[in-house]
CSV table of C-alpha atoms in Angstrom, one decimal:
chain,number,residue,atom,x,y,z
A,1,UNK,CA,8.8,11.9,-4.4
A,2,UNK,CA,11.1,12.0,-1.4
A,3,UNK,CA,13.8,13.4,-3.5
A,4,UNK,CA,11.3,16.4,-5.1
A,5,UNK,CA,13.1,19.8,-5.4
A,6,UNK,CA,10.1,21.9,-6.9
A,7,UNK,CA,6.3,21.4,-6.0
A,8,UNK,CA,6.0,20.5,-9.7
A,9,UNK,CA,8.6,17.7,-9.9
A,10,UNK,CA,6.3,16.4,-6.7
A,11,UNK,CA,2.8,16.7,-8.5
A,12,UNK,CA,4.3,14.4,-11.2
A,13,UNK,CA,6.1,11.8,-9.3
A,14,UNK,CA,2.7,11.5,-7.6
A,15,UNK,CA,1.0,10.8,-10.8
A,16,UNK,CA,3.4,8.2,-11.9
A,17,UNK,CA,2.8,6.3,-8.4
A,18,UNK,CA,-1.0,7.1,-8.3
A,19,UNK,CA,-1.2,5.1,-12.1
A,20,UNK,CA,1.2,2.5,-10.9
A,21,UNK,CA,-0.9,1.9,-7.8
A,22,UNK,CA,-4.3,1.9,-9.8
A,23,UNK,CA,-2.7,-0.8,-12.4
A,24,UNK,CA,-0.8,-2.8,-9.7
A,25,UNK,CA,-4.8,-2.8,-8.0
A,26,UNK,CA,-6.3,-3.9,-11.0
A,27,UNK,CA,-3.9,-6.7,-11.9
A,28,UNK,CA,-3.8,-7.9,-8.2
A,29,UNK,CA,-7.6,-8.7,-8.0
A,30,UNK,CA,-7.9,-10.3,-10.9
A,31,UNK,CA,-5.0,-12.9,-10.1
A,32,UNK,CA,-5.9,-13.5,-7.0
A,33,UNK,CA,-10.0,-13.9,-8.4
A,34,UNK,CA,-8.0,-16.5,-10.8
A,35,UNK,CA,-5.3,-18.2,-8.8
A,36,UNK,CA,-8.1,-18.9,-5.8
A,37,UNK,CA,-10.1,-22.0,-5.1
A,38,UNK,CA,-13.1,-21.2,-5.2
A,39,UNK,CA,-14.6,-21.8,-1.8
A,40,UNK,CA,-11.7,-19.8,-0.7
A,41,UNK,CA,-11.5,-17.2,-3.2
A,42,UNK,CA,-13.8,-14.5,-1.2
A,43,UNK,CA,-11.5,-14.7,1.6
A,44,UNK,CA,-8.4,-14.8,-0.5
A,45,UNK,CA,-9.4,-11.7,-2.5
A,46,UNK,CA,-10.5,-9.7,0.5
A,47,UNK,CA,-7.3,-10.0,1.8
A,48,UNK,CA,-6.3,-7.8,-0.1
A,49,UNK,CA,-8.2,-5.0,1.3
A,50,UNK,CA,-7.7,-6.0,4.5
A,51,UNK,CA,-3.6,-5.4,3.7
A,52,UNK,CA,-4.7,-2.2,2.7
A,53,UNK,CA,-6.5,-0.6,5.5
A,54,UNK,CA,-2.9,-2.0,7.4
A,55,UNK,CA,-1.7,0.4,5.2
A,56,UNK,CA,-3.5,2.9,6.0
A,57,UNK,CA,-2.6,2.2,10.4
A,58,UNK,CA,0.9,2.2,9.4
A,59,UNK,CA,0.9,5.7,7.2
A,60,UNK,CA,-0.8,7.1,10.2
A,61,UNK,CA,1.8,5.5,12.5
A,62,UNK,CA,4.4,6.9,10.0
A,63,UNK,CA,2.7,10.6,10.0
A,64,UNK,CA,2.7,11.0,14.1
A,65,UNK,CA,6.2,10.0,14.1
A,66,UNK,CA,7.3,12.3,11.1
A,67,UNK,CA,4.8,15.4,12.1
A,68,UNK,CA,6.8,17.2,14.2
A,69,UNK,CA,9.2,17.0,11.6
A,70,UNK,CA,9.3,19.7,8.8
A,71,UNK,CA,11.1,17.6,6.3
A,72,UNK,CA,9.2,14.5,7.5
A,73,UNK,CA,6.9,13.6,4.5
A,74,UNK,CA,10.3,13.1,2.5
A,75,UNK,CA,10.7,10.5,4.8
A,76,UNK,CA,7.4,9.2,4.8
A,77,UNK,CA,7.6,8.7,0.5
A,78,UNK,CA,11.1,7.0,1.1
A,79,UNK,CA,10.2,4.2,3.2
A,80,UNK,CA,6.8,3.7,1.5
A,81,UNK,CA,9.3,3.0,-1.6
A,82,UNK,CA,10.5,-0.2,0.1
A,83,UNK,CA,7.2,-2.2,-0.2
A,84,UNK,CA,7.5,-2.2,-4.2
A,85,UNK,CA,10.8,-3.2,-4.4
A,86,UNK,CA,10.3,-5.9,-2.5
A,87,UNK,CA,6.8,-6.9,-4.8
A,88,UNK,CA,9.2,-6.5,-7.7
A,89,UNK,CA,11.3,-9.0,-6.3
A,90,UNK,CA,8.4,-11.6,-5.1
A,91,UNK,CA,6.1,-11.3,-8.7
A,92,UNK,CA,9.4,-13.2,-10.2
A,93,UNK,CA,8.3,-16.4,-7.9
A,94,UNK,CA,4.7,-16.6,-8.3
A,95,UNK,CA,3.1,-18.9,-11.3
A,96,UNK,CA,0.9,-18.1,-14.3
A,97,UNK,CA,-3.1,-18.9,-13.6
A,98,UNK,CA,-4.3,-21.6,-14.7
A,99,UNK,CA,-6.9,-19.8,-17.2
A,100,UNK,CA,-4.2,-17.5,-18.9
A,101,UNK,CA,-2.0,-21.2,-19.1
A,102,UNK,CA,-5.1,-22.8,-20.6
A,103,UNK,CA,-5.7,-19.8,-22.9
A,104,UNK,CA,-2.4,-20.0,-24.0
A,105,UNK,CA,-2.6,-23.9,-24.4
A,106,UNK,CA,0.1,-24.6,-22.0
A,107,UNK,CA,-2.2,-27.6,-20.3
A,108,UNK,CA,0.5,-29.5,-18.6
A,109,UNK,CA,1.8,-26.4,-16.9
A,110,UNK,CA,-2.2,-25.5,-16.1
A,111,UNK,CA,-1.9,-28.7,-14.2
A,112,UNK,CA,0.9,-28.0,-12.6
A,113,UNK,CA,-0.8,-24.9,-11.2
A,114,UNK,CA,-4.2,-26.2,-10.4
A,115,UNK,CA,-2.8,-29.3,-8.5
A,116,UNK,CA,-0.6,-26.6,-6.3
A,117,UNK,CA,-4.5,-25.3,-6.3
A,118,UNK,CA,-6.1,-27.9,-5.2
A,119,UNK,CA,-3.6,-30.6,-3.8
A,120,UNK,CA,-4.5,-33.9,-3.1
A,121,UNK,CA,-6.9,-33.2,-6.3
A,122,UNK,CA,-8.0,-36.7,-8.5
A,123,UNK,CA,-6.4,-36.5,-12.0
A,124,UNK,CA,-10.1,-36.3,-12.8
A,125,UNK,CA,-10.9,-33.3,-11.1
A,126,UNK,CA,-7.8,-31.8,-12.4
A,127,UNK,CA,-9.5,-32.6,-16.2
A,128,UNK,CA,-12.5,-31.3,-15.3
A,129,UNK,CA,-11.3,-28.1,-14.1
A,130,UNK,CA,-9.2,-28.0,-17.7
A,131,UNK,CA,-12.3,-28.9,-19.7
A,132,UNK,CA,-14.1,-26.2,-17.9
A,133,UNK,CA,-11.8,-23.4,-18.4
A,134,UNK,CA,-11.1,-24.9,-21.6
A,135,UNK,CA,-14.9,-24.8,-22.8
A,136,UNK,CA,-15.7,-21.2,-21.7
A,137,UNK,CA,-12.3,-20.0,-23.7
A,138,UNK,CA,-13.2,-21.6,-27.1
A,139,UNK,CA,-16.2,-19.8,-27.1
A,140,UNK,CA,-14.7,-16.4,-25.9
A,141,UNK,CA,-11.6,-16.4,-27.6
A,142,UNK,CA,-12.3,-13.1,-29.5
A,143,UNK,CA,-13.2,-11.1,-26.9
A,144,UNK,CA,-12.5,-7.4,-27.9
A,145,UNK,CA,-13.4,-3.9,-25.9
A,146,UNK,CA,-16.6,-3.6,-28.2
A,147,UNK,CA,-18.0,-6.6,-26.5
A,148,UNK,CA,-18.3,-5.6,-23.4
A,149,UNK,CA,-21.4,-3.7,-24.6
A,150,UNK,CA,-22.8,-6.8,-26.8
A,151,UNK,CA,-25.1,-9.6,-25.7
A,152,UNK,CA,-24.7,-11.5,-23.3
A,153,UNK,CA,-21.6,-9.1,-21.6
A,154,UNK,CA,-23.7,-5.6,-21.2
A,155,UNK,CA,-25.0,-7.1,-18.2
A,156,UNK,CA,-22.4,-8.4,-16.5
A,157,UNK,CA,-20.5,-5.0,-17.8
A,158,UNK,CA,-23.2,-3.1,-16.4
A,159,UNK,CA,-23.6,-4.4,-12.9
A,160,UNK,CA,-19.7,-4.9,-12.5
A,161,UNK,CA,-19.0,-1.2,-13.2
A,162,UNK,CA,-22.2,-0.1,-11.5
A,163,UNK,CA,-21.1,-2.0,-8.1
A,164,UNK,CA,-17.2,-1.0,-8.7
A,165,UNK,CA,-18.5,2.9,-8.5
A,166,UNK,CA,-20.8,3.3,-6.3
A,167,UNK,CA,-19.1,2.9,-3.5
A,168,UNK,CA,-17.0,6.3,-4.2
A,169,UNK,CA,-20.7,8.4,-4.9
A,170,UNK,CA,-21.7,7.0,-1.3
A,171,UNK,CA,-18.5,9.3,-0.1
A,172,UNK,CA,-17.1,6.4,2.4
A,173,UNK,CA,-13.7,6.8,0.6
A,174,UNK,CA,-14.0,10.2,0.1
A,175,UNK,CA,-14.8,11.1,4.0
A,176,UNK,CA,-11.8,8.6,4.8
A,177,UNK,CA,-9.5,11.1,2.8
A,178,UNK,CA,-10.3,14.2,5.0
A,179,UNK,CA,-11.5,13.0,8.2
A,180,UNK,CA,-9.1,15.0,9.7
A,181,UNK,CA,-10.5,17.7,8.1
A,182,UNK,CA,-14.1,16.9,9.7
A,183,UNK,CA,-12.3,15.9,13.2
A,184,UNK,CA,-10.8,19.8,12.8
A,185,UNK,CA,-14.3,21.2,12.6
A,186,UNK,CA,-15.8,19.0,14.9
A,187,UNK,CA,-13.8,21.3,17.1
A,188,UNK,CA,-10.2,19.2,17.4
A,189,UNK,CA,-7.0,21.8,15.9
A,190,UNK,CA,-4.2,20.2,17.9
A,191,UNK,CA,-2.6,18.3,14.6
A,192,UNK,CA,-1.0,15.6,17.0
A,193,UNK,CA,-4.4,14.5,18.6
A,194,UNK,CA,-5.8,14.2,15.2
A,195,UNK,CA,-3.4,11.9,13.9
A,196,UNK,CA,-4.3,9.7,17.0
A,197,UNK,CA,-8.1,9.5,16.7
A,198,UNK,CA,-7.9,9.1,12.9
A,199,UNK,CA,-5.4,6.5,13.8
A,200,UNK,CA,-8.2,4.6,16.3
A,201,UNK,CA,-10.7,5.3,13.5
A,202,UNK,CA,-8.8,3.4,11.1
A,203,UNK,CA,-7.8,0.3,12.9
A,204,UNK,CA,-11.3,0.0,13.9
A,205,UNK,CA,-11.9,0.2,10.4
A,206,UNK,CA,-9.1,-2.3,9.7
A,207,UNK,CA,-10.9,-4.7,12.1
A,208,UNK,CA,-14.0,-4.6,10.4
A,209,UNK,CA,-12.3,-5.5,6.9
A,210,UNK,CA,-11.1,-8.4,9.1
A,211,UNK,CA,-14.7,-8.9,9.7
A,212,UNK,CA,-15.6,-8.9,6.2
A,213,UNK,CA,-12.9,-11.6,5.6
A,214,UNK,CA,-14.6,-13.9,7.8
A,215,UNK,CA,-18.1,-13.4,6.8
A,216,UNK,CA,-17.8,-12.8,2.9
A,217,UNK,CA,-18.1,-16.5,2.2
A,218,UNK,CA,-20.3,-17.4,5.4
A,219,UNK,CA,-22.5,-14.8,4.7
A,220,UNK,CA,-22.5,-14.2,1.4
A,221,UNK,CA,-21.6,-11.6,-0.9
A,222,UNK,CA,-24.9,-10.2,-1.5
A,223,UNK,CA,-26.4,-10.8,1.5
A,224,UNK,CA,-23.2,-8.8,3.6
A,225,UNK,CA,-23.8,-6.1,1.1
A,226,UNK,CA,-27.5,-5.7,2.1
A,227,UNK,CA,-26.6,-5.5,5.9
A,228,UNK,CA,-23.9,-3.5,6.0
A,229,UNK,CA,-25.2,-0.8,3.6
A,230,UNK,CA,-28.6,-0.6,5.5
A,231,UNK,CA,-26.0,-0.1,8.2
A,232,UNK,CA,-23.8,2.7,7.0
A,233,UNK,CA,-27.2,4.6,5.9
A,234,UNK,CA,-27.3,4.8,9.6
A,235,UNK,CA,-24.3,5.6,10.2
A,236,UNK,CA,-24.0,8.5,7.5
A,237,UNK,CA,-27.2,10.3,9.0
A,238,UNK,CA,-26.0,10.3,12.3
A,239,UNK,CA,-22.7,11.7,11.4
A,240,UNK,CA,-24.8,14.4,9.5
A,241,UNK,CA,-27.2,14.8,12.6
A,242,UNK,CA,-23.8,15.4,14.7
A,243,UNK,CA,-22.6,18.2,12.4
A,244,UNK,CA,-26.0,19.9,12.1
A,245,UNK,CA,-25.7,20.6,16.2
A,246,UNK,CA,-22.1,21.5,16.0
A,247,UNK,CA,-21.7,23.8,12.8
A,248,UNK,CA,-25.4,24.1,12.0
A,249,UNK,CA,-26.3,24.4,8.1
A,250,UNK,CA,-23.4,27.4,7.9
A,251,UNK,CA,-21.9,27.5,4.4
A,252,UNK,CA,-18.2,29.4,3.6
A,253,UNK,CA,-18.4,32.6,4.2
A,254,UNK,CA,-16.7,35.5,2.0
A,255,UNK,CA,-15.0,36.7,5.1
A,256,UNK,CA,-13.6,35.2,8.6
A,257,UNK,CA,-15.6,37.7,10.6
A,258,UNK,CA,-18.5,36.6,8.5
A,259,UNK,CA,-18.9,33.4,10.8
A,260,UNK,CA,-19.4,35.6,14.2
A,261,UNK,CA,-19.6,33.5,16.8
A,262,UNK,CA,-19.7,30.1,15.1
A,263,UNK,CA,-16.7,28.4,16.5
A,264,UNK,CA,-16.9,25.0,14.8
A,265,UNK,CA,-17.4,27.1,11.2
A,266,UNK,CA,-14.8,29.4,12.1
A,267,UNK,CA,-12.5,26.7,12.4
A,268,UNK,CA,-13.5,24.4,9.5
A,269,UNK,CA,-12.6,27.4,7.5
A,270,UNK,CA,-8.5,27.0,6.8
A,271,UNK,CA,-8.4,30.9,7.0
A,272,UNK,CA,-9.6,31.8,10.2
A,273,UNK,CA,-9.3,30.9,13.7
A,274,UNK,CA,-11.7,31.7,16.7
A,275,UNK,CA,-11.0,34.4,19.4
A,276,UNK,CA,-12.0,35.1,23.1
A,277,UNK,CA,-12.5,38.7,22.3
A,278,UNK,CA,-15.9,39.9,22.7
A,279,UNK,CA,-17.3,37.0,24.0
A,280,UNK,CA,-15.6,34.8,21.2
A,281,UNK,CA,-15.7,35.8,17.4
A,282,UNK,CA,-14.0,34.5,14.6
A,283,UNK,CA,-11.2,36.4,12.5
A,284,UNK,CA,-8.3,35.7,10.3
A,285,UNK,CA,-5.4,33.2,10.8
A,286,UNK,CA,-2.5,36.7,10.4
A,287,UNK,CA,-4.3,38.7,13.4
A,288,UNK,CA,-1.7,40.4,15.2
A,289,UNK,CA,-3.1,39.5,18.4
A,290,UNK,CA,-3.8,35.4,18.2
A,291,UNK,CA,-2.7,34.9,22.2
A,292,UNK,CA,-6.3,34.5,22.9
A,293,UNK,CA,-7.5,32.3,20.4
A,294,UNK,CA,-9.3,28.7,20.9
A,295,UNK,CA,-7.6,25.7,20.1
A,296,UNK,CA,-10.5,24.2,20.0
A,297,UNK,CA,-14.2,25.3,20.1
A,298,UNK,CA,-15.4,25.4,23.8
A,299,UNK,CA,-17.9,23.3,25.8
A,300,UNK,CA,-18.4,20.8,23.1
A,301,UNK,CA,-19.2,17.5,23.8
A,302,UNK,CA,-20.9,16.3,20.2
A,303,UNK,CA,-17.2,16.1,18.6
A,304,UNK,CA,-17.3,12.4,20.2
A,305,UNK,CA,-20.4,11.9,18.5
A,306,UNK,CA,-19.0,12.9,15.2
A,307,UNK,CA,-16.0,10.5,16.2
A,308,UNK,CA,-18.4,7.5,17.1
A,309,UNK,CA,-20.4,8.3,14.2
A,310,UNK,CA,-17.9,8.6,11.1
A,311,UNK,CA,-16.2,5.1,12.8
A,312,UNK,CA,-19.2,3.6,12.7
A,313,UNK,CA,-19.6,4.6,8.9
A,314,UNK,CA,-16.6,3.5,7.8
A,315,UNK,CA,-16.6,0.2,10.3
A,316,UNK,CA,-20.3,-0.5,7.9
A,317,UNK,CA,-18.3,0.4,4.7
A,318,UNK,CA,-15.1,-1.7,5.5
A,319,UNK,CA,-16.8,-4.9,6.3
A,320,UNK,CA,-19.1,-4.7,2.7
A,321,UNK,CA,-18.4,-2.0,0.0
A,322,UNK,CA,-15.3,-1.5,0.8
A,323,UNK,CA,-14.3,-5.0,-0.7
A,324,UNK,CA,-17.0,-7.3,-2.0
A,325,UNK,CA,-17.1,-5.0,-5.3
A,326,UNK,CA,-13.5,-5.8,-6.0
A,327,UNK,CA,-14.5,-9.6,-5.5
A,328,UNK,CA,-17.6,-9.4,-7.2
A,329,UNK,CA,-15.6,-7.5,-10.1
A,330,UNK,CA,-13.3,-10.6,-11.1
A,331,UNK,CA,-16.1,-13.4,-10.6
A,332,UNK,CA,-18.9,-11.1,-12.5
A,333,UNK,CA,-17.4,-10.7,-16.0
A,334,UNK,CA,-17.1,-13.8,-18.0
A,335,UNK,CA,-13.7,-14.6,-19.0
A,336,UNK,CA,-13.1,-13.2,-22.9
A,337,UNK,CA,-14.3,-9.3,-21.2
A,338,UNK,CA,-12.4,-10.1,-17.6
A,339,UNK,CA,-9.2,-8.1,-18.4
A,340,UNK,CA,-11.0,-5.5,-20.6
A,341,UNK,CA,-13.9,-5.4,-17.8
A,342,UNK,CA,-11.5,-4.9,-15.2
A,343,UNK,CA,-9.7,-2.3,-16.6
A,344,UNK,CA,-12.9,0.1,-17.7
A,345,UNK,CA,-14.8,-0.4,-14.1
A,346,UNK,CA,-11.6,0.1,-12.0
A,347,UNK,CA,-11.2,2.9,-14.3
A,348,UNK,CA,-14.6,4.4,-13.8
A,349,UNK,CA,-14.2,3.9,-10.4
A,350,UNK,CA,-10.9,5.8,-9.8
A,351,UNK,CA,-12.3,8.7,-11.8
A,352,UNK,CA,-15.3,8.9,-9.6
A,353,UNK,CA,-12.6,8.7,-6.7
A,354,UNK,CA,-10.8,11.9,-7.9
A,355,UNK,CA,-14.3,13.9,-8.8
A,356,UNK,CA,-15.5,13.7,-5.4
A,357,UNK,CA,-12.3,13.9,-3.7
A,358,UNK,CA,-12.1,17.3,-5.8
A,359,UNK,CA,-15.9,18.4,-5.0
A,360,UNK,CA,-15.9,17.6,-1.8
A,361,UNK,CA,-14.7,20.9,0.1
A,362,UNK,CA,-16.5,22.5,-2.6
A,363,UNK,CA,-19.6,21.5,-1.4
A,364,UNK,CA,-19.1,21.9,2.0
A,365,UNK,CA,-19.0,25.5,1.3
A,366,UNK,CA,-22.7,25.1,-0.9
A,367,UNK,CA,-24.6,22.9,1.2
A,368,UNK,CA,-22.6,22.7,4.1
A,369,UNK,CA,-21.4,19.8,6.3
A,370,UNK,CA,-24.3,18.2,6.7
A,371,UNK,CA,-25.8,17.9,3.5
A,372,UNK,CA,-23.0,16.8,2.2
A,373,UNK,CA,-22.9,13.5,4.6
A,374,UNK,CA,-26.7,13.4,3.9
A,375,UNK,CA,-25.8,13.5,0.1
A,376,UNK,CA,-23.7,10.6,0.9
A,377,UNK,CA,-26.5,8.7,2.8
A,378,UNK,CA,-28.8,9.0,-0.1
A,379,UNK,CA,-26.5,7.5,-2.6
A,380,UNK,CA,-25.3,4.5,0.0
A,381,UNK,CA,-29.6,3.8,0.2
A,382,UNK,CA,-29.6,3.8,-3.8
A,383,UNK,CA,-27.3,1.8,-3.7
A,384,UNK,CA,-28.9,-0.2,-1.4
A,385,UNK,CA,-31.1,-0.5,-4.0
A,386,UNK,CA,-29.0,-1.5,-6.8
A,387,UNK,CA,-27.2,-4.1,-4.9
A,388,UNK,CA,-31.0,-6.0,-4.1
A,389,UNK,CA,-32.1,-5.7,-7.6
A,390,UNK,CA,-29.0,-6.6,-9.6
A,391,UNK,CA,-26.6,-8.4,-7.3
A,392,UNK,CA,-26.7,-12.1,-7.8
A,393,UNK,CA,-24.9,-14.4,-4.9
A,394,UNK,CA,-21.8,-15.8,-6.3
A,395,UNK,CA,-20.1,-17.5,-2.8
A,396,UNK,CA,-19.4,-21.1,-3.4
A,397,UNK,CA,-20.0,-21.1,-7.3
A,398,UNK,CA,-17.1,-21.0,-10.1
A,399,UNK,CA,-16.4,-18.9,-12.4
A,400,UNK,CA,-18.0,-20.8,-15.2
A,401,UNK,CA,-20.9,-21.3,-13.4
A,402,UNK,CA,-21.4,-17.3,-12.3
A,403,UNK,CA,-20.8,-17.2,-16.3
A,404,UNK,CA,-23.6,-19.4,-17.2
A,405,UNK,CA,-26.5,-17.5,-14.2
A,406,UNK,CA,-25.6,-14.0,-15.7
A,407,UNK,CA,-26.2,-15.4,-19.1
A,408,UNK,CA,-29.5,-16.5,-18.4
């Protein structure tokens, strides 16, 4: 990417890293799901999140030191190549789990694993936890794509890819995509200023996915789900509610002057810009005369709302949806579906990523702003729904015996 001569040489280079990303994603929750003790495997698997919303501080770190730079993204793509390599070099040092050993009938080395696992383990315990793993694969051991829609894995299937995609029809990644985008039409243009608030809105969300960490196996995973979805509900109405007093229920217009005197639509329109002529109208970016315009919409003092708001939000989703489905995922499907399971609801739930990250300026301009948060809210309730009807607690139970409850 950082060496991209032609906006198509780019696009592709992206795509190879975006399906790299989304397998490396995959792979990485289900070994840590399979490598973890089990009392710790919530926090363990979380973790994983919580590195990634660190991520996301230090891209934003990255993009205010870069933006003043026109060549600066090329920059940005070279140092973000540095973390693979060094993955590439650290996935040569860690072990086999102990269920792919066992599959494979490589006990001794399965013991091996789970006594680094569990040290200070009984040799008892250590053929117990063989026998057990050893037991569910003899009965799963032709597992195939087909049975992921057979009894007893439909429901499992079901639940695991319902709860994987969800979260991306309740918008929360989605909004976290172009929040700069709603900070610019909450009335912020100054590109710099941006950067730092989305920077304080995502290490606010990166202290919430600490949050989660610390809670997911206290708490539980169900019942964390319940509270904090019940809680971004909230949080997505009033972020609506904010938007409905700053841009009102105005759609895209055909033309800039179409807006009039609507600041805050003006400027959430990439076109135009708003200007102090005639008491303050909006018209297109390439007017000659753009010494008057507005940086930013005057007089407003709901853009902090918006910015207390959409934290809040994604605060709610970090600490639940944003990474008790991952968990839930790998300890969910029963082991002869796992990898196949996996694979089709992290699937599902990267296309539903890209649809909606497509849609979503779309339907800004058809049901504005607002209704498009609202949209959001009323998905996050469903699910709501979903996760009190179908969502059994797991915390503290192995995978065997989450196996044996779903099967019931």
């Amino acid at each position: 990417m950082a060496l991209s001569s032609t906006f198509t040489v780019l696009l592709i280079s992206r795509f190879i890293s975006g399906c790299g990303i989304g397998i490396g994603n995959m792979i990485a929750t289900l070994y840590i799901c399979e490598i973890s003790p089990k009392f710790h495997r919530g926090v363990l698997v979380s973790c994983n999140m919580v590195l990634s919303n660190a991520a996301l501080i230090i891209s934003i770190l990255t993009g205010i030191l870069f933006e003043s730079n026109g060549g600066g993204w090329r920059w940005m793509s070279a140092a973000a190549s540095v973390i693979p390599l060094i993955q590439l070099f650290a996935v040569l040092f860690i072990p086999e789990t102990p269920r792919f050993l066992v599959k494979k009938r490589d006990f001794e080395e399965a013991r091996k694993v789970l006594s680094d696992i569990y040290p200070n383990s009984s040799n008892e315990f250590l053929d117990k936890e063989i026998e057990a793993i050893r037991s569910v694969i003899v009965e799963d051991t032709k597992g195939s794509y087909i049975d992921l829609i057979h009894y007893p894995n439909l429901k499992p299937t079901l639940i695991v890819t319902g709860v994987i995609t969800l979260p991306e029809f309740c918008g929360f990644d989605t909004i976290m995509y172009y929040s700069t985008i709603l900070l610019n039409m909450s009335g912020y243009s100054n590109v710099n200023d941006i950067l730092k608030i989305s920077l304080i809105v995502y290490g606010l969300n990166f202290i919430a996915t600490v949050l989660g960490l610390l809670l997911v196996d206290r708490v539980g995973r169900r019942k964390l789900l319940l509270y904090t979805l019940f809680a971004a509900i909230i949080g997505l109405f009033l972020l609506g509610l904010a938007f409905v007093f700053i841009t009102g229920f105005t759609t895209k217009q055909n033309t800039c002057s179409d807006y009039r005197n609507n600041c805050n639509g003006c400027l959430g329109d990439g076109r135009c810009v708003f200007s102090k002529q005639n008491g303050g109208i909006c018209v297109l970016k390439n007017n000659l005369n753009l010494s008057d315009a507005y940086d930013s919409c005057p007089n407003n003092h709901l853009n902090v709302f918006v910015i207390c708001s959409l934290a809040f939000s994604l605060m709610t989703y970090a600490a639940g949806f944003g990474n008790v489905p991952w968990l839930l995922q790998s300890e969910l499907l029963p082991l002869n579906i796992r990898g196949r399971g996996v694979g089709v609801s992290t699937a599902s739930n990267w296309v539903f990523t890209f649809v909606f990250a497509v849609l979503f300026l779309p339907l800004i301009g058809i049901i504005t702003v607002s209704g498009t948060i609202w949209m959001f809210a009323i998905f996050t309730l469903l699910s709501w729904w979903f996760v009190f009807l179908f969502i059994p607690e797991t915390a503290g139970r192995s995978l065997e015996e989450i196996e044996k409850l779903l099967a019931k």
